[in-house]
mmCIF file of C-alpha atoms in Angstrom:
data_model
loop_
_atom_site.group_PDB
_atom_site.id
_atom_site.type_symbol
_atom_site.label_atom_id
_atom_site.label_comp_id
_atom_site.label_asym_id
_atom_site.label_seq_id
_atom_site.Cartn_x
_atom_site.Cartn_y
_atom_site.Cartn_z
ATOM 1 C CA MET A 213 -3.328 -28.242 -1.840
ATOM 2 C CA SER A 214 0.402 -28.742 -1.321
ATOM 3 C CA VAL A 215 2.565 -26.247 0.511
ATOM 4 C CA PRO A 216 2.049 -22.984 -1.404
ATOM 5 C CA THR A 217 4.952 -21.401 -3.228
ATOM 6 C CA ASP A 218 5.281 -18.043 -4.924
ATOM 7 C CA VAL A 219 4.761 -19.841 -8.236
ATOM 8 C CA SER A 220 1.574 -21.647 -7.160
ATOM 9 C CA ILE A 221 0.145 -18.435 -5.708
ATOM 10 C CA SER A 222 0.967 -16.577 -8.920
ATOM 11 C CA VAL A 223 -0.635 -19.296 -11.061
ATOM 12 C CA LEU A 224 -3.824 -19.310 -8.981
ATOM 13 C CA ARG A 225 -4.001 -15.512 -9.054
ATOM 14 C CA ASP A 226 -3.664 -15.519 -12.845
ATOM 15 C CA VAL A 227 -6.329 -18.220 -13.257
ATOM 16 C CA LEU A 228 -8.813 -16.372 -11.045
ATOM 17 C CA ARG A 229 -8.272 -13.197 -13.070
ATOM 18 C CA VAL A 230 -9.946 -14.931 -16.008
ATOM 19 C CA TYR A 231 -13.206 -14.832 -14.047
ATOM 20 C CA ASP A 232 -14.201 -11.421 -15.359
ATOM 21 C CA HIS A 233 -16.073 -10.333 -18.505
ATOM 22 C CA ARG A 234 -14.308 -13.151 -20.367
ATOM 23 C CA PHE A 235 -15.981 -15.753 -18.169
ATOM 24 C CA LEU A 236 -19.396 -14.277 -18.951
ATOM 25 C CA GLN A 237 -18.698 -14.691 -22.670
ATOM 26 C CA LEU A 238 -18.098 -18.455 -22.390
ATOM 27 C CA ASP A 239 -20.811 -20.988 -23.159
ATOM 28 C CA SER A 240 -21.974 -23.415 -20.460
ATOM 29 C CA LEU A 241 -19.579 -26.203 -21.495
ATOM 30 C CA GLN A 242 -16.560 -23.894 -21.528
ATOM 31 C CA ARG A 243 -17.526 -22.497 -18.133
ATOM 32 C CA ALA A 244 -17.874 -25.985 -16.661
ATOM 33 C CA ARG A 245 -14.418 -27.000 -17.903
ATOM 34 C CA LEU A 246 -12.794 -23.843 -16.567
ATOM 35 C CA VAL A 247 -14.494 -24.149 -13.180
ATOM 36 C CA GLU A 248 -13.554 -27.820 -12.829
ATOM 37 C CA GLY A 249 -9.916 -27.125 -13.658
ATOM 38 C CA THR A 250 -9.834 -24.249 -11.183
ATOM 39 C CA ARG A 251 -11.475 -26.383 -8.488
ATOM 40 C CA ARG A 252 -8.710 -28.975 -8.834
ATOM 41 C CA LEU A 253 -6.125 -26.215 -8.547
ATOM 42 C CA ILE A 254 -7.742 -24.882 -5.365
ATOM 43 C CA GLY A 255 -8.048 -28.344 -3.820
ATOM 44 C CA ASP A 256 -10.637 -29.894 -1.523
ATOM 45 C CA GLU A 257 -9.398 -28.020 1.539
ATOM 46 C CA GLY A 258 -9.737 -24.619 -0.084
ATOM 47 C CA LEU A 259 -7.361 -21.719 0.288
ATOM 48 C CA SER A 260 -4.625 -21.894 2.879
ATOM 49 C CA ASP A 261 -4.013 -18.911 5.133
ATOM 50 C CA VAL A 262 -0.854 -18.085 3.179
ATOM 51 C CA ILE A 263 -2.645 -18.030 -0.172
ATOM 52 C CA ARG A 264 -5.665 -16.240 1.271
ATOM 53 C CA ALA A 265 -3.418 -13.450 2.567
ATOM 54 C CA ALA A 266 -1.821 -13.072 -0.876
ATOM 55 C CA LEU A 267 -5.109 -12.661 -2.770
ATOM 56 C CA PRO A 268 -7.519 -9.719 -2.914
ATOM 57 C CA ALA A 269 -11.060 -10.215 -1.649
ATOM 58 C CA SER A 270 -12.465 -10.487 -5.184
ATOM 59 C CA ALA A 271 -10.224 -13.495 -5.893
ATOM 60 C CA ARG A 272 -10.941 -15.114 -2.515
ATOM 61 C CA LEU A 273 -14.675 -14.913 -3.160
ATOM 62 C CA ARG A 274 -14.314 -16.431 -6.608
ATOM 63 C CA ALA A 275 -12.341 -19.294 -5.097
ATOM 64 C CA PHE A 276 -15.037 -19.820 -2.449
ATOM 65 C CA CYS A 277 -17.798 -20.020 -5.068
ATOM 66 C CA ILE A 278 -15.774 -22.384 -7.250
ATOM 67 C CA GLN A 279 -14.830 -24.681 -4.373
ATOM 68 C CA HIS A 280 -18.455 -25.017 -3.243
ATOM 69 C CA GLY A 281 -20.034 -25.215 -6.695
ATOM 70 C CA LEU A 282 -21.923 -21.924 -6.354
ATOM 71 C CA LEU A 283 -22.029 -21.184 -10.064
ATOM 72 C CA ASP A 284 -25.074 -18.891 -10.033
ATOM 73 C CA GLU A 285 -23.539 -16.863 -7.219
ATOM 74 C CA LEU A 286 -20.214 -16.781 -9.065
ATOM 75 C CA GLU A 287 -21.884 -15.387 -12.173
ATOM 76 C CA ARG A 288 -23.731 -12.738 -10.170
ATOM 77 C CA LEU A 289 -20.543 -11.731 -8.362
ATOM 78 C CA ILE A 290 -18.725 -11.266 -11.663
ATOM 79 C CA ARG A 291 -21.626 -9.557 -13.410
ATOM 80 C CA ASP A 292 -22.077 -7.028 -10.596
ATOM 81 C CA GLU A 293 -18.400 -6.095 -10.818
ATOM 82 C CA VAL A 294 -18.419 -5.874 -14.615
ATOM 83 C CA GLU A 295 -21.482 -3.631 -14.523
ATOM 84 C CA GLY A 296 -19.825 -1.312 -12.022
ATOM 85 C CA GLY A 297 -21.843 -2.181 -8.946
ATOM 86 C CA PRO A 298 -19.374 -3.141 -6.188
ATOM 87 C CA ALA A 299 -20.882 -4.478 -2.984
ATOM 88 C CA GLY A 300 -21.387 -2.201 -0.025
ATOM 89 C CA ALA A 301 -19.428 -2.640 3.173
ATOM 90 C CA VAL A 302 -19.811 -2.425 6.935
ATOM 91 C CA VAL A 303 -17.324 -1.528 9.658
ATOM 92 C CA VAL A 304 -17.076 -3.924 12.601
ATOM 93 C CA GLY A 305 -14.442 -3.465 15.279
ATOM 94 C CA GLY A 306 -12.305 -1.282 13.052
ATOM 95 C CA ARG A 307 -12.335 -3.816 10.190
ATOM 96 C CA ILE A 308 -14.211 -3.335 6.912
ATOM 97 C CA TYR A 309 -16.225 -6.220 5.477
ATOM 98 C CA ALA A 310 -17.863 -6.386 2.057
ATOM 99 C CA MET A 311 -21.541 -7.348 2.040
ATOM 100 C CA TYR A 312 -22.825 -10.006 -0.362
ATOM 101 C CA PRO A 313 -26.362 -10.976 0.729
ATOM 102 C CA PHE A 314 -26.551 -13.681 -1.942
ATOM 103 C CA LEU A 315 -23.477 -15.479 -0.556
ATOM 104 C CA ARG A 316 -23.915 -17.631 2.545
ATOM 105 C CA GLY A 317 -21.282 -19.246 4.711
ATOM 106 C CA VAL A 318 -18.362 -17.163 3.462
ATOM 107 C CA PRO A 319 -15.506 -17.034 6.006
ATOM 108 C CA ARG A 320 -15.187 -13.571 7.479
ATOM 109 C CA GLN A 321 -11.564 -13.270 6.370
ATOM 110 C CA ASP A 322 -12.641 -13.743 2.753
ATOM 111 C CA VAL A 323 -14.817 -10.609 2.822
ATOM 112 C CA ASP A 324 -12.341 -8.529 4.838
ATOM 113 C CA ILE A 325 -11.451 -5.603 2.572
ATOM 114 C CA THR A 326 -9.858 -3.371 5.217
ATOM 115 C CA ALA A 327 -6.534 -3.187 3.389
ATOM 116 C CA GLU A 328 -8.232 -2.514 0.037
ATOM 117 C CA VAL A 329 -10.464 0.404 0.995
ATOM 118 C CA GLY A 330 -9.174 3.895 0.318
ATOM 119 C CA VAL A 331 -10.694 7.351 0.209
ATOM 120 C CA GLU A 332 -12.850 8.408 -2.722
ATOM 121 C CA HIS A 333 -12.262 12.107 -3.339
ATOM 122 C CA ARG A 334 -12.861 14.942 -5.782
ATOM 123 C CA LEU A 335 -11.788 18.589 -5.975
ATOM 124 C CA ASP A 336 -14.634 20.834 -7.163
ATOM 125 C CA GLY A 337 -12.851 24.167 -6.948
ATOM 126 C CA VAL A 338 -10.029 26.195 -5.428
ATOM 127 C CA ASP A 339 -9.849 29.985 -5.327
ATOM 128 C CA TRP A 340 -9.192 33.001 -3.160
ATOM 129 C CA GLN A 341 -11.822 34.800 -1.130
ATOM 130 C CA GLY A 342 -10.101 37.990 -0.095
ATOM 131 C CA ARG A 343 -7.037 36.772 1.788
ATOM 132 C CA ARG A 344 -8.403 33.323 2.479
ATOM 133 C CA VAL A 345 -8.160 30.164 0.377
ATOM 134 C CA ARG A 346 -11.378 28.314 -0.390
ATOM 135 C CA LEU A 347 -11.430 24.597 -1.216
ATOM 136 C CA ARG A 348 -14.584 22.790 -2.291
ATOM 137 C CA GLY A 349 -14.852 19.092 -2.940
ATOM 138 C CA ALA A 350 -15.993 15.738 -1.638
ATOM 139 C CA ALA A 351 -14.371 12.833 0.186
ATOM 140 C CA ARG A 352 -15.576 9.629 1.822
ATOM 141 C CA LEU A 353 -14.456 6.076 2.442
ATOM 142 C CA GLN A 354 -14.899 3.777 -0.517
ATOM 143 C CA ARG A 355 -17.876 1.391 -0.319
ATOM 144 C CA VAL A 356 -18.846 2.386 3.252
ATOM 145 C CA ALA A 357 -22.271 4.034 3.280
ATOM 146 C CA THR A 358 -22.645 6.277 6.324
ATOM 147 C CA ASP A 359 -23.509 9.867 7.129
ATOM 148 C CA ARG A 360 -21.230 9.785 10.175
ATOM 149 C CA SER A 361 -18.009 10.860 8.534
ATOM 150 C CA SER A 362 -15.601 13.774 8.723
ATOM 151 C CA VAL A 363 -13.057 15.300 6.368
ATOM 152 C CA GLU A 364 -9.729 17.002 7.008
ATOM 153 C CA ILE A 365 -7.383 18.836 4.680
ATOM 154 C CA LEU A 366 -3.736 18.125 5.501
ATOM 155 C CA LEU A 367 -0.965 20.503 4.495
ATOM 156 C CA ARG A 368 2.245 18.473 4.626
ATOM 157 C CA ASP A 369 5.577 20.270 4.405
ATOM 158 C CA ARG A 370 7.539 18.600 1.634
ATOM 159 C CA ALA A 371 10.895 19.191 3.350
ATOM 160 C CA THR A 372 10.129 18.371 6.986
ATOM 161 C CA GLY A 373 6.941 16.283 6.893
ATOM 162 C CA ARG A 374 5.330 18.682 9.347
ATOM 163 C CA GLU A 375 1.536 18.727 9.055
ATOM 164 C CA HIS A 376 -1.182 21.315 9.471
ATOM 165 C CA ARG A 377 -4.611 19.718 9.906
ATOM 166 C CA LEU A 378 -7.632 21.728 8.843
ATOM 167 C CA PRO A 379 -11.110 20.303 9.597
ATOM 168 C CA ALA A 380 -13.338 20.789 6.549
ATOM 169 C CA PRO A 381 -16.991 21.719 7.230
ATOM 170 C CA SER A 382 -19.489 19.593 5.338
ATOM 171 C CA ARG A 383 -21.724 20.563 2.417
ATOM 172 C CA PRO A 384 -24.918 18.627 3.252
ATOM 173 C CA ALA A 385 -26.309 18.850 -0.282
ATOM 174 C CA VAL A 386 -23.335 16.900 -1.680
ATOM 175 C CA PRO A 387 -22.557 13.309 -0.558
ATOM 176 C CA GLY A 388 -19.271 13.578 1.306
ATOM 177 C CA GLY A 389 -19.113 17.240 0.299
ATOM 178 C CA PHE A 390 -17.080 19.867 2.122
ATOM 179 C CA GLU A 391 -16.087 23.510 1.829
ATOM 180 C CA LEU A 392 -13.046 24.862 3.637
ATOM 181 C CA VAL A 393 -12.170 28.554 3.834
ATOM 182 C CA THR A 394 -8.872 29.118 5.616
ATOM 183 C CA ASP A 395 -6.444 31.937 6.331
ATOM 184 C CA PRO A 396 -2.904 30.834 5.362
ATOM 185 C CA SER A 397 -1.183 33.745 7.106
ATOM 186 C CA GLU A 398 -0.306 31.599 10.147
ATOM 187 C CA ILE A 399 1.298 28.820 8.105
ATOM 188 C CA PRO A 400 5.125 28.861 8.311
ATOM 189 C CA PRO A 401 7.064 29.316 5.061
ATOM 190 C CA GLY A 402 7.458 26.136 3.046
ATOM 191 C CA ARG A 403 6.165 24.068 0.156
ATOM 192 C CA TYR A 404 3.138 22.024 1.169
ATOM 193 C CA ASP A 405 1.497 19.082 -0.565
ATOM 194 C CA VAL A 406 -2.248 18.965 0.002
ATOM 195 C CA HIS A 407 -3.671 15.671 1.261
ATOM 196 C CA ILE A 408 -7.221 14.774 2.184
ATOM 197 C CA ALA A 409 -8.360 12.457 4.976
ATOM 198 C CA ALA A 410 -11.788 10.911 5.495
ATOM 199 C CA THR A 411 -12.802 9.240 8.754
ATOM 200 C CA ALA A 412 -15.919 7.147 9.331
ATOM 201 C CA LEU A 413 -16.833 4.733 12.119
ATOM 202 C CA GLY A 414 -13.287 4.772 13.463
ATOM 203 C CA VAL A 415 -11.594 4.098 10.114
ATOM 204 C CA ARG A 416 -9.384 6.787 8.587
ATOM 205 C CA ARG A 417 -7.917 6.929 5.093
ATOM 206 C CA GLU A 418 -5.976 9.661 3.333
ATOM 207 C CA ALA A 419 -4.630 10.456 -0.130
ATOM 208 C CA ARG A 420 -2.953 13.175 -2.168
ATOM 209 C CA PHE A 421 -5.603 15.633 -3.270
ATOM 210 C CA GLY A 422 -6.465 17.561 -6.405
ATOM 211 C CA ALA A 423 -5.759 15.204 -9.308
ATOM 212 C CA VAL A 424 -9.376 14.002 -9.422
ATOM 213 C CA ARG A 425 -11.420 16.984 -10.553
ATOM 214 C CA PRO A 426 -14.041 17.877 -13.164
ATOM 215 C CA GLU A 427 -13.250 19.908 -16.244
ATOM 216 C CA GLY A 428 -13.459 23.609 -15.620
ATOM 217 C CA VAL A 429 -11.595 23.676 -12.316
ATOM 218 C CA ARG A 430 -9.030 26.464 -12.447
ATOM 219 C CA THR A 431 -5.547 24.927 -12.505
ATOM 220 C CA GLY A 432 -3.285 27.924 -13.099
ATOM 221 C CA PRO A 433 -1.181 29.258 -10.200
ATOM 222 C CA GLN A 434 -3.071 31.648 -7.922
ATOM 223 C CA ARG A 435 -0.795 33.971 -5.945
ATOM 224 C CA ARG A 436 -1.702 36.475 -3.273
ATOM 225 C CA ALA A 437 0.100 38.495 -0.604
ATOM 226 C CA VAL A 438 -1.240 37.600 2.838
ATOM 227 C CA GLY A 439 0.182 39.707 5.623
ATOM 228 C CA ALA A 440 3.967 39.464 5.469
ATOM 229 C CA GLN A 441 3.820 36.332 3.322
ATOM 230 C CA ASP A 442 3.336 35.524 -0.328
ATOM 231 C CA VAL A 443 1.115 32.466 -0.886
ATOM 232 C CA THR A 444 0.679 30.562 -4.146
ATOM 233 C CA VAL A 445 -1.876 27.832 -4.731
ATOM 234 C CA TYR A 446 -0.831 25.654 -7.663
ATOM 235 C CA PHE A 447 -0.911 22.156 -9.149
ATOM 236 C CA THR A 448 2.159 19.917 -9.375
ATOM 237 C CA ARG A 449 3.279 18.185 -12.559
ATOM 238 C CA GLY A 450 1.416 15.120 -11.356
ATOM 239 C CA GLY A 451 -1.778 17.164 -11.128
ATOM 240 C CA TYR A 452 -1.936 17.367 -7.333
ATOM 241 C CA LEU A 453 -2.795 20.473 -5.349
ATOM 242 C CA ALA A 454 0.022 22.225 -3.481
ATOM 243 C CA LEU A 455 0.708 25.411 -1.557
ATOM 244 C CA LEU A 456 3.850 27.542 -1.608
ATOM 245 C CA VAL A 457 4.240 29.873 1.357
ATOM 246 C CA GLY A 458 7.159 32.292 1.530
ATOM 247 C CA ARG A 459 8.162 35.659 2.823
ATOM 248 C CA GLU A 460 6.612 38.262 0.606
ATOM 249 C CA GLN A 461 9.756 38.764 -1.478
ATOM 250 C CA GLU A 462 10.868 35.115 -1.729
ATOM 251 C CA ASN A 463 8.419 33.943 -4.405
ATOM 252 C CA LEU A 464 8.559 37.006 -6.650
ATOM 253 C CA SER A 465 10.414 37.418 -9.914
ATOM 254 C CA PRO A 466 13.225 40.033 -9.982
ATOM 255 C CA PHE A 467 11.060 42.299 -12.172
ATOM 256 C CA THR A 468 8.124 42.153 -9.731
ATOM 257 C CA ARG A 469 10.413 42.841 -6.780
ATOM 258 C CA LEU A 470 11.796 45.937 -8.507
ATOM 259 C CA LEU A 471 8.320 47.120 -9.474
ATOM 260 C CA ARG A 472 7.070 46.785 -5.903
ATOM 261 C CA ARG A 473 10.024 48.790 -4.592
ATOM 262 C CA LEU A 474 9.284 51.592 -7.065
ATOM 263 C CA LEU A 475 5.587 51.651 -6.174
ATOM 264 C CA ARG A 476 6.051 51.763 -2.402
#
């Protein structure tokens, strides 16, 4: 292949995208023509390092199968993805590699999915237990099957970026499950976005938390006075979980402030 340009990389990426459910719908003659045209585009030497770095692992693997005439393996690769069965992965030296037992001789860099793996997470419930907040959910690295993982809830101050890290005890009955019960009275005043972090085999990933949740999870604001502070658990407009911590009077409406003065 000639020296790659942004245009040639874009063209190859677009061609390889056709190798999805549409490829499975082609007859044998149509498949052969498409594969042959793609093979000429890839070239005898295969993907250059520049092109390889610009493509996701799924496209690199398609290119490998096409270059080496592995049509049965190509079909299985596509069919597994279409049917929702992504390959598992292993962690080696801090890198994450997809596992495809039916593919032999694939360069390690073609199955390196380190940059593509995130954290799979779900919020199962949030409520108050007395003066403590309880969070229940699940989190784990995508595609990496291991029982040696840990979960943290991160409270990140929206104004300063300051973080409070809260280790979340596991719920053994739920894969990746956790339940955290925490006292927010020691958290300084501020507006905190809730993030979740999962760590396994030396690899850590984090994400905003709360938008992925089953129906029935309570999403209305939940406010409670905790010590000298007023704490509200709520969801942002984007659906993410957040925490507002203020001095007891700061978060109250004028009517509520007046009512509390009268009732003291």
